[in-house]
Amino acid sequence: MRDLMRKNFYITTPIYYPSGKPHMGHAYSSIVADIFARFKRIEGYNVLFLTGTDEHGQKIQKEAEKNNKDPKIFCDEISETFRSLTKTLNLTNSDFIRTSETRHFKSVNEIWNRLINSGDIYLDKYSGWYSVSDEAYYDVDEIEEKNGKKLSKISGSTVEWVEEESYFFKLSAFQNKLLDHYKKNPDFILPTSRRNEVISFVQKGLKDLSISRTSFSWGIPVPGNKKHVIYVWLDALTNYLSAVNFPNTNDDKYKSFWPADVHIIGKDILRFHAIYWPAFLFAANLPLPKRVFGHGWILSDDKKMSKSLGNILDPIEVIKDYGIDQLRYYLIKEVSLGNDGSISMGNLEKCINNDLANNYGNLCQRVFSFIKKNCNNKIPQKDKLKDTDVKIITNIKDNIPKLIEYINKQNLNEYIRTVVNFSFEANKYFNDSEPWHYKTKDPSRMHAILYTIVEQIKNISILLNPIIPIATKKVLNSINISDKDILIDNIKKNNALDCSSELKSLEILFKKIENDN
Ligand code: MSP
């Protein structure tokens, strides 16, 4: 049973097309969302963290046909690889939704009916460009011709001419309402650069949107007209509501978690989330999510990773070779959230060595083995701290509100930069304080230094926990802090260290990567 006194937080990843194996770009969206989910949990929130697979539409139908499989069986298999990736990535998702589930059908039907009842749907004929790979319609001015092929200027994917009967959503009628919403809610779309892109796109004028297809059958049928299947994006976006038991708006889950706090998405699917989705919700008379955050792309050879470009980095292989905490840390440290970032195995290795092995890992190991040798393996009592000791401890505590604010604005880069600095400072403090000189000369000074440094290790570990959960748990458990006490509140507390029990042994946290060259 959920603790009703606590505040609720609802975060989502995009739901992934099970058209091929998951790649690093997918892993990135999920890891980013998981870090926010974990942080909000240790901040004391009830967190609903949703991920899943987007299984309908022409793209999936074609892919299933290529593989000679029934689309449902095809999706069952590939959806499973995404589900198993949540384990490999150490995600803490509370639910995994598939758009082929009954709960989702019910919720999409209700959305459709609401849109019909509000008078925002009409039947007409669509003729224009369509990209199956993006499942998106493009205007003539968004198309270019290269080597005799028509391509979307935006995504580079091939488009085909479509002419068919279609239901339309009166998107054009929502232009001013959307602009007004962006203006009144400046943080609805973040980062700001993406917000500006969306605003100028909407200002240019919105056309009505085709929301059904007739040339294939793999999708949710339009209620009352089985010739049509619902456009996969209207279907897919509704997953965020299906997971909170919509259409039952009296349900405790719906009431606790809708509207969602943040949809984490990649910049390529911003138009769908920041224009179509809020317009559908306006029409359905439902509250809008509080935020849509569009992150950049993970580039490989300076290009977006994609199946068609054949430059895919397999997260599972990388994790096998280097470890999941290592990959999580690297992606967040190296790629500035919101911008594109290139990754390489060489840089991953450097990052593991410099930040994880030499800095945080080495600090914990050195301090704990020093305590084992010199203090009967127990953290010394807090006693006779000098100003320099108190200053370094309070510095972290004083920064907590700022760190929470970074997370609340999805400013992961400033967050990690600040926390890593604490770790470098802690290392410097330990070296400069030279506790080894006081072993016999002044044991009480040595104790004060050790108490201070363990306090720092505890606080840094709590702050790094959402990013590198496995290693930080080991460190915190070894100073007898149990999993349920990994909380931001335990940084603020003054006496959170257990000085009466022995430290548990700590294995090497991060192996240094030795290169022959
Ligand atoms: N099914 C839709 C999303 C529906 S959400 C209601 C979709 N699926 S996807 O599998 O193609 O992509 C899912 C997410 O992965 C998107 O946020 C996309 O931006 C992200 N990435 C795919 N390749 C990427 C990179 N190379 N880099 C970073 N993220 C990218 O779109």
Coordinates of C-alpha atoms and ligand atoms in Angstrom, one line a residue:
M1 CA 0.0 0.0 0.0
R2 CA 1.4 3.4 -1.0
D3 CA 2.2 5.8 1.8
L4 CA -0.5 8.5 1.3
M5 CA 1.4 11.1 3.2
R6 CA 4.2 11.1 0.6
K7 CA 4.3 13.1 -2.5
N8 CA 3.9 11.4 -5.9
F9 CA 6.0 11.6 -8.9
Y10 CA 5.3 10.1 -12.4
I11 CA 8.1 9.8 -14.9
T12 CA 8.1 8.0 -18.3
T13 CA 10.5 6.9 -21.0
P14 CA 9.3 6.7 -24.6
I15 CA 7.9 3.4 -25.4
Y16 CA 10.2 1.6 -27.8
Y17 CA 9.4 0.2 -31.2
P18 CA 10.1 -3.5 -31.0
S19 CA 11.3 -3.5 -34.6
G20 CA 14.8 -4.6 -33.8
K21 CA 17.3 -5.1 -31.0
P22 CA 17.6 -2.3 -28.5
H23 CA 20.6 0.0 -29.0
M24 CA 22.5 2.5 -27.0
G25 CA 20.1 5.4 -27.9
H26 CA 17.2 3.4 -26.3
A27 CA 19.4 2.6 -23.3
Y28 CA 20.2 6.3 -23.0
S29 CA 16.5 7.4 -22.8
S30 CA 15.9 4.8 -20.2
I31 CA 19.0 5.4 -18.0
V32 CA 18.3 9.1 -17.9
A33 CA 14.7 8.5 -16.8
D34 CA 15.9 5.9 -14.2
I35 CA 18.3 8.4 -12.6
F36 CA 15.5 10.9 -12.1
A37 CA 13.2 8.2 -10.8
R38 CA 15.8 7.0 -8.3
F39 CA 16.6 10.5 -7.1
K40 CA 13.0 11.4 -6.5
R41 CA 12.6 8.1 -4.5
I42 CA 15.6 8.9 -2.2
E43 CA 14.1 12.4 -1.9
G44 CA 11.0 10.7 -0.4
Y45 CA 8.5 10.6 -3.2
N46 CA 6.3 7.7 -4.3
V47 CA 7.5 7.2 -7.8
L48 CA 5.7 5.7 -10.8
F49 CA 8.3 5.0 -13.5
L50 CA 6.9 3.7 -16.7
T51 CA 8.6 2.2 -19.8
G52 CA 7.4 -0.3 -22.4
T53 CA 7.0 -1.1 -26.1
D54 CA 5.1 0.6 -28.9
E55 CA 3.8 -2.3 -30.9
H56 CA 1.4 -1.2 -33.6
G57 CA 1.7 0.5 -37.0
Q58 CA 3.0 -0.1 -40.4
K59 CA 6.6 -0.2 -39.4
I60 CA 6.1 -3.1 -37.1
Q61 CA 3.8 -4.9 -39.5
K62 CA 6.4 -4.6 -42.3
E63 CA 9.2 -5.8 -40.0
A64 CA 7.1 -8.8 -38.9
E65 CA 6.3 -9.7 -42.6
K66 CA 10.0 -9.4 -43.4
N67 CA 10.6 -12.0 -40.7
N68 CA 7.7 -14.2 -41.8
K69 CA 6.0 -13.8 -38.4
D70 CA 2.6 -12.9 -37.2
P71 CA 3.0 -9.3 -35.8
K72 CA 1.8 -10.3 -32.3
I73 CA 4.3 -13.1 -32.1
F74 CA 7.0 -10.9 -33.5
C75 CA 6.2 -8.2 -30.9
D76 CA 6.1 -10.8 -28.1
E77 CA 9.6 -11.8 -28.9
I78 CA 11.2 -8.4 -29.3
S79 CA 9.3 -6.8 -26.5
E80 CA 10.9 -9.4 -24.3
T81 CA 14.4 -8.2 -25.2
F82 CA 13.4 -4.7 -24.2
R83 CA 11.9 -6.0 -20.9
S84 CA 15.1 -7.9 -20.2
L85 CA 17.1 -4.8 -21.0
T86 CA 15.4 -3.0 -18.1
K87 CA 17.1 -5.6 -15.9
T88 CA 20.5 -5.3 -17.6
L89 CA 20.4 -1.5 -17.3
N90 CA 19.3 -1.9 -13.6
L91 CA 16.2 0.2 -14.2
T92 CA 13.7 0.7 -11.3
N93 CA 10.6 0.9 -13.6
S94 CA 7.4 0.2 -11.7
D95 CA 5.6 -1.0 -14.8
F96 CA 6.3 -2.1 -18.4
I97 CA 3.5 -1.4 -20.7
R98 CA 2.8 -3.0 -24.1
T99 CA 0.4 -1.3 -26.5
S100 CA -1.0 -4.7 -27.4
E101 CA -2.4 -5.1 -23.9
T102 CA -6.2 -4.9 -23.2
R103 CA -5.7 -2.1 -20.6
H104 CA -4.3 0.0 -23.4
F105 CA -7.0 -0.8 -25.9
K106 CA -9.6 0.4 -23.4
S107 CA -7.8 3.6 -22.8
V108 CA -7.2 4.4 -26.5
N109 CA -10.9 3.7 -27.3
E110 CA -11.9 6.2 -24.6
I111 CA -9.6 8.8 -26.0
W112 CA -11.0 8.3 -29.5
N113 CA -14.5 8.6 -28.2
R114 CA -13.7 11.7 -26.3
L115 CA -12.2 13.3 -29.4
I116 CA -15.3 12.3 -31.4
N117 CA -17.6 13.7 -28.7
S118 CA -15.7 17.0 -28.6
G119 CA -16.2 17.4 -32.3
D120 CA -12.5 17.3 -33.1
I121 CA -12.5 14.4 -35.5
Y122 CA -13.8 14.3 -39.1
L123 CA -13.6 11.9 -42.0
D124 CA -11.8 13.0 -45.2
K125 CA -9.0 11.8 -47.5
Y126 CA -5.3 12.1 -46.9
S127 CA -2.9 12.6 -49.7
G128 CA 0.7 13.4 -48.8
W129 CA 4.1 12.1 -47.7
Y130 CA 4.5 9.5 -45.0
S131 CA 7.6 7.9 -43.5
V132 CA 7.0 4.4 -42.3
S133 CA 10.3 4.4 -40.4
D134 CA 9.3 7.5 -38.4
E135 CA 5.5 6.8 -38.5
A136 CA 5.2 10.5 -39.4
Y137 CA 3.5 12.6 -42.0
Y138 CA 5.6 15.3 -43.6
D139 CA 4.7 18.4 -45.5
V140 CA 6.1 19.0 -49.0
D141 CA 8.5 21.6 -47.7
E142 CA 9.9 19.0 -45.3
I143 CA 10.9 16.7 -48.1
E144 CA 14.0 16.7 -50.3
E145 CA 15.2 14.5 -53.1
K146 CA 18.6 12.7 -52.9
N147 CA 19.9 10.2 -55.4
G148 CA 16.4 9.9 -56.8
K149 CA 14.9 9.1 -53.4
K150 CA 12.4 11.3 -51.5
L151 CA 13.6 11.8 -48.0
S152 CA 12.4 13.7 -44.9
K153 CA 14.7 16.7 -44.3
I154 CA 14.2 16.2 -40.6
S155 CA 15.1 12.6 -40.1
G156 CA 16.6 11.6 -43.4
S157 CA 14.3 8.6 -43.7
T158 CA 12.6 7.6 -46.9
V159 CA 9.0 8.8 -47.5
E160 CA 6.3 7.4 -49.6
W161 CA 3.2 9.0 -51.2
V162 CA 0.0 8.0 -49.4
E163 CA -3.5 8.6 -50.6
E164 CA -6.3 7.1 -48.6
E165 CA -9.5 7.8 -46.7
S166 CA -8.6 9.0 -43.2
Y167 CA -10.0 10.5 -40.0
F168 CA -8.6 13.8 -39.2
F169 CA -8.0 15.5 -35.9
K170 CA -8.6 19.3 -35.9
L171 CA -5.1 20.1 -34.8
S172 CA -5.3 23.5 -36.4
A173 CA -7.9 24.6 -33.9
F174 CA -5.5 24.2 -31.1
Q175 CA -2.7 26.4 -32.3
N176 CA -3.5 29.4 -30.1
K177 CA -4.3 27.3 -27.1
L178 CA -0.9 25.5 -27.4
L179 CA 1.0 28.8 -27.8
D180 CA -0.8 30.2 -24.8
H181 CA 0.1 27.1 -22.8
Y182 CA 3.8 27.3 -23.8
K183 CA 3.8 31.0 -22.8
K184 CA 2.1 30.4 -19.4
N185 CA 4.2 27.4 -18.6
P186 CA 7.8 28.2 -19.7
D187 CA 9.1 24.9 -18.3
F188 CA 6.6 22.8 -20.2
I189 CA 9.2 22.0 -22.8
L190 CA 12.8 21.8 -21.8
P191 CA 15.6 22.5 -22.6
T192 CA 14.7 26.0 -23.7
S193 CA 16.3 25.5 -27.1
R194 CA 13.7 22.8 -27.9
R195 CA 10.9 24.9 -26.5
N196 CA 11.9 27.7 -29.0
E197 CA 11.9 25.2 -31.9
V198 CA 8.4 24.0 -31.0
I199 CA 7.0 27.5 -30.6
S200 CA 8.3 28.6 -34.0
F201 CA 7.0 25.5 -35.6
V202 CA 3.5 26.1 -34.1
Q203 CA 3.6 29.8 -35.0
K204 CA 4.0 28.9 -38.6
G205 CA 0.6 27.3 -38.5
L206 CA -0.7 23.8 -37.8
K207 CA -2.6 21.6 -40.3
D208 CA -5.1 19.1 -39.2
L209 CA -3.6 15.7 -38.6
S210 CA -4.5 12.4 -40.2
I211 CA -5.2 10.0 -37.3
S212 CA -6.2 6.8 -39.0
R213 CA -4.9 4.5 -41.7
T214 CA -6.6 2.0 -44.0
S215 CA -3.8 0.4 -46.0
F216 CA -2.8 -2.1 -43.3
S217 CA -4.5 -3.7 -40.3
W218 CA -1.9 -4.0 -37.5
G219 CA -3.3 -1.5 -35.0
I220 CA -6.3 -0.6 -32.8
P221 CA -9.4 -0.5 -34.9
V222 CA -11.3 2.8 -35.0
P223 CA -14.4 2.3 -32.9
G224 CA -17.4 2.0 -35.3
N225 CA -15.3 1.7 -38.5
K226 CA -13.1 -1.4 -38.6
K227 CA -11.7 -0.4 -42.0
H228 CA -9.5 2.0 -40.2
V229 CA -6.8 1.5 -37.6
I230 CA -5.9 4.4 -35.3
Y231 CA -2.7 6.3 -36.2
V232 CA 0.1 4.7 -34.2
W233 CA 1.1 8.0 -32.5
L234 CA -2.3 8.6 -31.1
D235 CA -2.3 5.0 -29.9
A236 CA 1.2 5.2 -28.5
L237 CA 1.0 8.5 -26.7
T238 CA -2.1 7.3 -24.8
N239 CA 0.1 4.6 -23.1
Y240 CA 1.0 7.2 -20.5
L241 CA -2.6 7.3 -19.4
S242 CA -3.3 3.5 -19.8
A243 CA -0.6 2.9 -17.1
V244 CA -2.5 4.9 -14.5
N245 CA -5.7 3.0 -15.2
F246 CA -7.4 5.5 -17.4
P247 CA -10.3 5.6 -18.4
N248 CA -11.1 5.1 -14.7
T249 CA -10.4 8.7 -13.6
N250 CA -11.6 7.8 -10.1
D251 CA -8.9 5.2 -9.7
D252 CA -6.4 5.9 -7.0
K253 CA -3.5 5.5 -9.4
Y254 CA -4.9 8.0 -11.9
K255 CA -5.6 10.4 -9.1
S256 CA -2.2 10.1 -7.6
F257 CA -0.1 10.2 -10.7
W258 CA -1.9 12.0 -13.5
P259 CA -0.8 14.5 -14.8
A260 CA 2.7 13.0 -15.3
D261 CA 5.6 15.1 -14.0
V262 CA 7.9 14.5 -16.9
H263 CA 8.0 12.6 -20.2
I264 CA 11.7 11.9 -21.0
I265 CA 12.0 11.6 -24.8
G266 CA 14.6 12.1 -27.5
K267 CA 14.5 15.3 -29.6
D268 CA 13.3 13.4 -32.7
I269 CA 10.0 12.8 -31.1
L270 CA 9.4 16.2 -29.7
R271 CA 6.7 17.2 -32.2
F272 CA 4.6 14.3 -31.1
H273 CA 4.9 15.0 -27.4
A274 CA 4.9 18.7 -27.3
I275 CA 2.3 19.5 -30.0
Y276 CA 0.1 16.5 -30.8
W277 CA -0.1 15.0 -27.3
P278 CA -1.1 18.2 -25.5
A279 CA -3.6 19.0 -28.3
F280 CA -5.2 15.5 -27.9
L281 CA -5.4 16.0 -24.2
F282 CA -7.0 19.5 -24.6
A283 CA -9.6 17.9 -26.9
A284 CA -10.2 15.0 -24.4
N285 CA -10.5 17.5 -21.6
L286 CA -7.7 16.0 -19.6
P287 CA -4.9 17.7 -17.7
L288 CA -1.6 18.0 -19.6
P289 CA 1.7 16.5 -18.4
K290 CA 3.8 19.0 -16.5
R291 CA 6.9 18.7 -18.6
V292 CA 8.3 17.2 -21.8
F293 CA 12.1 17.0 -21.7
G294 CA 13.8 16.3 -25.1
H295 CA 17.3 14.9 -24.8
G296 CA 19.9 14.9 -27.6
W297 CA 21.2 12.0 -29.5
I298 CA 24.0 9.6 -28.8
L299 CA 26.2 9.7 -31.8
S300 CA 28.5 7.0 -33.0
D301 CA 31.0 8.2 -35.6
D302 CA 29.2 11.6 -35.2
K303 CA 26.0 10.3 -36.7
K304 CA 22.7 9.3 -34.9
M305 CA 22.9 5.6 -34.1
S306 CA 20.3 3.8 -36.1
K307 CA 19.7 0.4 -37.6
S308 CA 19.5 1.8 -41.1
L309 CA 23.0 3.5 -40.7
G310 CA 24.5 0.3 -39.4
N311 CA 26.4 2.2 -36.7
I312 CA 24.8 0.7 -33.7
L313 CA 26.5 0.2 -30.3
D314 CA 25.0 -2.7 -28.4
P315 CA 24.5 -1.7 -24.8
I316 CA 24.5 -5.3 -23.7
E317 CA 28.0 -5.9 -25.2
V318 CA 29.4 -2.7 -23.6
I319 CA 27.9 -3.7 -20.2
K320 CA 29.4 -7.2 -20.5
D321 CA 32.8 -5.7 -21.1
Y322 CA 32.7 -2.7 -18.7
G323 CA 29.8 -3.0 -16.2
I324 CA 26.5 -1.2 -15.9
D325 CA 27.4 1.4 -13.3
Q326 CA 30.3 2.3 -15.5
L327 CA 28.1 2.8 -18.6
R328 CA 25.5 4.8 -16.7
Y329 CA 28.1 7.1 -15.2
Y330 CA 29.8 7.6 -18.5
L331 CA 26.7 8.4 -20.5
I332 CA 25.6 11.0 -18.0
K333 CA 29.0 12.5 -17.4
E334 CA 30.1 12.6 -21.0
V335 CA 26.9 13.6 -22.9
S336 CA 25.4 16.9 -22.0
L337 CA 21.7 16.1 -21.5
G338 CA 19.8 18.1 -24.1
N339 CA 22.6 18.1 -26.6
D340 CA 24.0 15.5 -28.9
G341 CA 27.1 13.7 -27.7
S342 CA 29.6 11.3 -29.3
I343 CA 30.7 8.3 -27.3
S344 CA 33.6 6.1 -27.8
M345 CA 35.1 3.1 -25.9
G346 CA 38.4 5.0 -25.5
N347 CA 36.6 7.8 -23.6
L348 CA 34.6 5.3 -21.6
E349 CA 37.8 3.7 -20.4
K350 CA 39.4 7.1 -19.5
C351 CA 36.2 8.0 -17.6
I352 CA 36.2 4.7 -15.7
N353 CA 39.9 5.2 -14.7
N354 CA 39.8 8.9 -13.8
D355 CA 36.5 9.4 -12.2
L356 CA 35.4 6.0 -10.9
A357 CA 38.6 4.0 -10.2
N358 CA 41.0 6.8 -9.2
N359 CA 38.7 9.2 -7.6
Y360 CA 35.5 7.8 -5.9
G361 CA 36.5 4.1 -5.8
N362 CA 40.0 4.7 -4.6
L363 CA 38.9 7.2 -1.9
C364 CA 36.5 4.7 -0.4
Q365 CA 39.0 1.8 -0.5
R366 CA 41.9 3.9 1.0
V367 CA 39.8 5.3 3.8
F368 CA 38.2 2.0 4.8
S369 CA 41.5 0.1 4.8
F370 CA 43.0 2.9 6.9
I371 CA 40.2 2.6 9.4
K372 CA 40.6 -1.2 9.4
K373 CA 44.3 -0.9 10.2
N374 CA 44.2 1.9 12.7
C375 CA 40.8 2.1 14.3
N376 CA 39.7 -1.5 14.9
N377 CA 37.7 -1.3 11.8
K378 CA 35.2 1.2 13.3
I379 CA 34.4 4.7 12.3
P380 CA 35.8 7.0 15.1
Q381 CA 33.3 9.0 17.1
K382 CA 32.5 12.5 16.0
D383 CA 34.7 14.6 18.3
K384 CA 36.8 17.7 18.2
L385 CA 36.2 18.6 14.6
K386 CA 38.2 21.6 13.3
D387 CA 36.6 24.4 11.3
T388 CA 38.1 22.9 8.1
D389 CA 36.4 19.6 8.9
V390 CA 33.0 21.2 9.6
K391 CA 33.3 23.4 6.5
I392 CA 33.7 20.5 4.1
I393 CA 30.8 18.6 5.7
T394 CA 28.5 21.6 5.7
N395 CA 29.4 22.4 2.1
I396 CA 27.5 19.4 0.9
K397 CA 24.6 19.9 3.2
D398 CA 24.3 23.5 2.1
N399 CA 24.2 22.5 -1.5
I400 CA 21.3 20.1 -1.2
P401 CA 18.6 22.6 -2.2
K402 CA 20.6 23.5 -5.3
L403 CA 21.1 19.9 -6.2
I404 CA 17.4 19.2 -5.9
E405 CA 16.7 22.2 -8.1
Y406 CA 19.1 20.8 -10.7
I407 CA 17.3 17.5 -10.7
N408 CA 13.9 19.2 -10.9
K409 CA 15.0 21.0 -14.0
Q410 CA 16.6 17.9 -15.5
N411 CA 20.0 19.6 -15.3
L412 CA 21.9 16.4 -14.8
N413 CA 25.1 17.9 -16.0
E414 CA 25.4 20.5 -13.3
Y415 CA 24.2 17.9 -10.8
I416 CA 27.0 15.4 -11.7
R417 CA 29.6 18.1 -12.0
T418 CA 28.8 19.4 -8.5
V419 CA 28.8 15.9 -7.0
V420 CA 32.0 14.8 -8.7
N421 CA 33.7 18.0 -7.4
F422 CA 32.7 17.0 -3.9
S423 CA 34.4 13.7 -4.5
F424 CA 37.6 15.4 -5.8
E425 CA 37.5 17.8 -2.8
A426 CA 37.1 14.9 -0.4
N427 CA 40.2 13.2 -1.9
K428 CA 42.1 16.4 -1.6
Y429 CA 40.9 16.9 2.0
F430 CA 42.1 13.4 2.9
N431 CA 45.5 13.9 1.2
D432 CA 46.1 17.3 2.7
S433 CA 44.9 16.4 6.2
E434 CA 47.5 13.5 6.3
P435 CA 45.8 11.4 9.0
W436 CA 48.7 8.9 8.9
H437 CA 50.9 11.6 10.6
Y438 CA 48.7 11.7 13.7
K439 CA 48.6 7.9 14.4
T440 CA 50.7 8.3 17.6
K441 CA 51.3 12.0 17.7
D442 CA 47.6 13.0 18.0
P443 CA 45.1 10.1 17.6
S444 CA 42.2 12.4 18.4
R445 CA 43.1 14.5 15.3
M446 CA 43.3 11.4 13.2
H447 CA 39.9 10.4 14.4
A448 CA 38.4 13.7 13.6
I449 CA 39.8 13.5 10.0
L450 CA 38.5 10.0 9.6
Y451 CA 35.1 10.8 10.9
T452 CA 34.9 13.8 8.5
I453 CA 36.0 11.8 5.5
V454 CA 33.5 8.9 6.1
E455 CA 30.8 11.5 6.5
Q456 CA 31.8 12.9 3.1
I457 CA 31.9 9.4 1.5
K458 CA 28.5 8.7 2.9
N459 CA 27.0 11.9 1.5
I460 CA 28.7 11.6 -1.9
S461 CA 27.6 8.0 -2.1
I462 CA 24.0 8.9 -1.5
L463 CA 24.2 11.6 -4.1
L464 CA 25.8 9.3 -6.6
N465 CA 23.4 6.5 -5.8
P466 CA 20.9 7.3 -8.6
I467 CA 23.7 7.2 -11.1
I468 CA 25.8 4.3 -9.9
P469 CA 23.5 2.4 -7.7
I470 CA 25.5 -0.9 -7.4
A471 CA 28.8 0.6 -6.3
T472 CA 27.3 3.2 -3.9
K473 CA 25.1 0.6 -2.3
K474 CA 28.2 -1.5 -1.6
V475 CA 29.9 1.5 0.0
L476 CA 27.0 2.5 2.1
N477 CA 26.2 -1.1 3.2
S478 CA 29.8 -1.4 4.3
I479 CA 29.4 1.5 6.6
N480 CA 26.3 -0.1 7.9
I481 CA 23.8 2.1 6.1
S482 CA 21.0 -0.2 4.9
D483 CA 19.2 0.2 1.5
K484 CA 16.2 1.8 3.1
D485 CA 18.4 4.5 4.7
I486 CA 19.8 5.6 1.4
L487 CA 17.9 8.9 1.6
I488 CA 18.7 12.6 0.9
D489 CA 17.4 13.2 4.5
N490 CA 20.4 11.2 5.8
I491 CA 22.7 13.8 4.3
K492 CA 20.9 16.5 6.2
K493 CA 21.0 14.5 9.5
N494 CA 23.9 15.2 11.9
N495 CA 24.4 11.8 13.4
A496 CA 23.8 9.3 10.6
L497 CA 27.0 7.4 11.0
D498 CA 27.2 4.2 13.0
C499 CA 30.4 4.4 15.0
S500 CA 29.7 1.3 17.1
S501 CA 29.7 -1.5 14.5
E502 CA 32.6 -2.8 12.4
L503 CA 32.8 -1.8 8.8
K504 CA 31.9 -4.6 6.4
S505 CA 34.6 -5.5 3.9
L506 CA 34.5 -3.7 0.6
E507 CA 35.6 -5.4 -2.6
I508 CA 37.3 -3.4 -5.4
L509 CA 34.5 -1.1 -6.8
F510 CA 35.9 -0.3 -10.2
K511 CA 38.7 -2.1 -11.8
K512 CA 41.1 0.1 -13.7
I513 CA 41.3 -0.6 -17.4
E514 CA 44.9 -1.2 -18.3
N515 CA 45.7 -0.7 -21.9
D516 CA 48.8 -2.2 -23.5
N517 CA 49.3 0.7 -25.9
Ligands
MSP1 N1 7.9 4.4 -30.4 C1 8.3 5.7 -30.5 C2 8.1 6.5 -29.2 C3 6.7 6.5 -28.7 S1 6.5 7.3 -27.2 C4 4.9 7.5 -27.0 C5 9.8 5.8 -30.8 N2 10.5 4.7 -30.6 S2 12.0 4.4 -30.9 O1 12.3 3.1 -30.4 O2 12.3 4.7 -32.2 O3 12.8 5.5 -30.1 C6 12.6 5.6 -28.7 C7 13.6 6.6 -28.1 O4 14.9 6.3 -28.3 C8 13.4 8.0 -28.6 O5 13.3 8.9 -27.5 C9 14.6 8.3 -29.4 O6 14.9 9.6 -29.4 C10 15.6 7.5 -28.6 N3 16.7 7.2 -29.5 C11 16.8 6.4 -30.6 N4 18.0 6.6 -31.1 C12 18.7 7.5 -30.4 C13 20.1 7.9 -30.3 N5 20.9 7.5 -31.2 N6 20.4 8.7 -29.3 C14 19.6 9.0 -28.3 N7 18.4 8.6 -28.3 C15 17.8 8.1 -29.5 O7 10.3 6.8 -31.3

